[in-house]
Coordinates of C-alpha atoms in Angstrom, one line a residue:
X1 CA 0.0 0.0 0.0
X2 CA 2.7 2.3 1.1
X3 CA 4.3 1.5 -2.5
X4 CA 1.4 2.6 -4.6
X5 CA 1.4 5.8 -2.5
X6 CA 5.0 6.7 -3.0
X7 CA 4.4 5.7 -7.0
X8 CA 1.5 8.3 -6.9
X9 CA 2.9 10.7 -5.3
X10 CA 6.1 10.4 -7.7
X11 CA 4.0 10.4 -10.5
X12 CA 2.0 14.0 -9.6
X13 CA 5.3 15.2 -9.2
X14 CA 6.4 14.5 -12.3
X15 CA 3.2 16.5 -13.5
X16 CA 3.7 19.4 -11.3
X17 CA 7.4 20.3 -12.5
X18 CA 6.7 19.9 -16.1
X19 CA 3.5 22.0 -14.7
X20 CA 5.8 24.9 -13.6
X21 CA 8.0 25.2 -16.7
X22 CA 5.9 27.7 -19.5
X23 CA 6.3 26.9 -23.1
X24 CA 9.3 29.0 -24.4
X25 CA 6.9 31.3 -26.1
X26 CA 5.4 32.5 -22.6
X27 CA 9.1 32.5 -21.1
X28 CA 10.2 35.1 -24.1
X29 CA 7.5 37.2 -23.7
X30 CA 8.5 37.7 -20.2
X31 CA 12.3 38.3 -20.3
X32 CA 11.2 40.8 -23.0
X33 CA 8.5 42.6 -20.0
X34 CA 11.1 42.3 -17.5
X35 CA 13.6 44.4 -20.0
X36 CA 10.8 47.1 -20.6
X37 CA 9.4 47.2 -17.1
X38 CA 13.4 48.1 -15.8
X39 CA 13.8 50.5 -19.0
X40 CA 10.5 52.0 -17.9
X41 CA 11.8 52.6 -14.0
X42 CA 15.5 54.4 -16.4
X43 CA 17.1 51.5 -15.1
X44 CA 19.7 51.3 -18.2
X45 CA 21.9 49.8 -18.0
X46 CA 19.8 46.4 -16.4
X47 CA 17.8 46.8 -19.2
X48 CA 19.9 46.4 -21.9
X49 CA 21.4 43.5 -20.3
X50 CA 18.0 41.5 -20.7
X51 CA 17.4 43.0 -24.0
X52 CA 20.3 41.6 -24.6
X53 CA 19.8 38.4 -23.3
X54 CA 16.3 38.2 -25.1
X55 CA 18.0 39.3 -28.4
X56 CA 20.1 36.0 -27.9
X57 CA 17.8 33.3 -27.5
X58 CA 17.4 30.6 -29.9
X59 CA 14.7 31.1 -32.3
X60 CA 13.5 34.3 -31.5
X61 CA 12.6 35.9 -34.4
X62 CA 9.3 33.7 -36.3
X63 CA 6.3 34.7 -38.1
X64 CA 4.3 37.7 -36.2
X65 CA 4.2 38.6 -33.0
X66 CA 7.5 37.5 -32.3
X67 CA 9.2 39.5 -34.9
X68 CA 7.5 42.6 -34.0
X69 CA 8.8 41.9 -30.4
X70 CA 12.5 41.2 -31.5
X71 CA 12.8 44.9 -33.6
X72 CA 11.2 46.5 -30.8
X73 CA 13.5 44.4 -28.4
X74 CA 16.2 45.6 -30.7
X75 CA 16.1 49.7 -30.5
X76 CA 15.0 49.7 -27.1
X77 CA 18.8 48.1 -26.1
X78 CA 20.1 50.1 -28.6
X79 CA 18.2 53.3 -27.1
X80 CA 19.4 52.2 -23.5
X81 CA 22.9 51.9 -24.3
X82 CA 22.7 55.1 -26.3
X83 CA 21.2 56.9 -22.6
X84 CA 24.0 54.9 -21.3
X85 CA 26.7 57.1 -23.6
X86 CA 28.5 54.1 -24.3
X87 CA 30.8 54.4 -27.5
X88 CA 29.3 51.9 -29.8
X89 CA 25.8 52.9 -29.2
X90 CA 25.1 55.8 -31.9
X91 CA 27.0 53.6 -34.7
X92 CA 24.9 50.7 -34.0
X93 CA 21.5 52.6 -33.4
X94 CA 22.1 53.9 -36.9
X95 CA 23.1 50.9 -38.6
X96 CA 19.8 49.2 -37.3
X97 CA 17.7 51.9 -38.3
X98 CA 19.3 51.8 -41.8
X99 CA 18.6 48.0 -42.2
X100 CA 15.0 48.4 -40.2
X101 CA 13.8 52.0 -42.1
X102 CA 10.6 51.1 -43.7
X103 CA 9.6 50.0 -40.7
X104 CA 7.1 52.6 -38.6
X105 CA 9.0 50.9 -35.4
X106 CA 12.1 53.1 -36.2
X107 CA 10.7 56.4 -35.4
X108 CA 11.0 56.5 -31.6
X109 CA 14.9 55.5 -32.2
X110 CA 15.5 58.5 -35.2
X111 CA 14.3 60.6 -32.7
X112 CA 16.1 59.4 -29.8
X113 CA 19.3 59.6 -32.5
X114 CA 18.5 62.7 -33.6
X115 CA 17.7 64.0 -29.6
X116 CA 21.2 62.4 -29.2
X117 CA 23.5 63.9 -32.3
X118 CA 21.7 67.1 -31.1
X119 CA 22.9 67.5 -27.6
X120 CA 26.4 66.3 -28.7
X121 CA 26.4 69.7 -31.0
X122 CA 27.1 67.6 -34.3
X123 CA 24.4 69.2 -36.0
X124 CA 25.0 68.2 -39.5
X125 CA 24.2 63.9 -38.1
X126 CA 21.2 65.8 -36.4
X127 CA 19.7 67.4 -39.7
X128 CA 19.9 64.0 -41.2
X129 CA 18.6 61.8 -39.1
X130 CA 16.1 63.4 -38.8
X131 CA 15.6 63.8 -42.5
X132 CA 14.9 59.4 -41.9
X133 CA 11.6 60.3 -41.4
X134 CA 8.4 62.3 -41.9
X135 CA 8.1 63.7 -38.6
X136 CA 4.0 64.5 -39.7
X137 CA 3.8 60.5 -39.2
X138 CA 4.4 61.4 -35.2
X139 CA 1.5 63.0 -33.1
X140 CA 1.4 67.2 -33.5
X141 CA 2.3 67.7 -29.7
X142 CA 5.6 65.3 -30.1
X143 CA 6.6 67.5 -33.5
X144 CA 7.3 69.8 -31.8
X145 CA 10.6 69.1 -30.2
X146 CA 12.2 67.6 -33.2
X147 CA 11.0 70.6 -35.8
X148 CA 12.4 72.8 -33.2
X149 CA 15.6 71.0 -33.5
X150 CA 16.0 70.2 -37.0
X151 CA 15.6 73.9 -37.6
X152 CA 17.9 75.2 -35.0
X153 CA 20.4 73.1 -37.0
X154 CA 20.2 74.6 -39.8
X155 CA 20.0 78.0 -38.8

């Protein structure tokens, strides 16, 4: 009796640990909420780590929603390590937006470039980043900033 118990109890528990474990879908989505929730709290340099980390797994990018979640995944690290001032990061935000530019997705980053070359005085990289874009594409009370800039360069 005691036997069949201990089988039973072995075989539930078998169950409830493959129970625990999502499907690697559900476990992608989350590292990717993790990464925005610490980019959302200006937590950096944290955040690019897991974007990083998300950017890495095997067979991220598929069909959909996945894709979608891997650009976006993509120029929020690059956008983090860019508030980070690390060297690499205006080089490589503009090579991804050159390779991603159709793609609506890219305007938060052009602007963040452009925001970027701006404050570093190199307003010539300014003027055509944010030539990328049509910044009429963006809502009127975000056009603002960016107009202001763009003509301030070339004045």
């Amino acid at each position: 009796m005691i036997r069949c118990i201990l089988i039973c109890l072995a075989f539930l528990g078998c169950f409830q640990a493959k129970a625990q474990h999502p499907f690697s879908g559900q476990q992608k989505e989350s590292s990717y909420e993790t990464a925005k929730y610490l980019d959302g709290l200006s937590l950096y340099g944290l955040s690019s780590y897991h974007f990083t980390q998300y950017l890495r797994q095997q067979n991220v990018i598929a069909d959909g929603h996945f894709e979608k979640l891997f650009n976006e995944a993509l120029f929020s690290r690059d956008i983090a390590e860019l508030f980070l001032e690390l060297p690499h990061s205006p080089t490589r935000l503009h090579y991804d937006i050159d390779k991603q530019l159709p793609d609506p997705i890219t305007i938060p980053a052009i602007l963040e470039l452009g925001g970027y070359y701006y404050n570093q005085r190199a307003y010539k990289q300014c003027v055509e980043t944010y030539d990328k874009t049509d910044l009429s594409l963006i809502p009127t009370a975000d056009q603002v900033e960016p107009r202001f800039r763009k003509g301030y360069c070339l004045f």
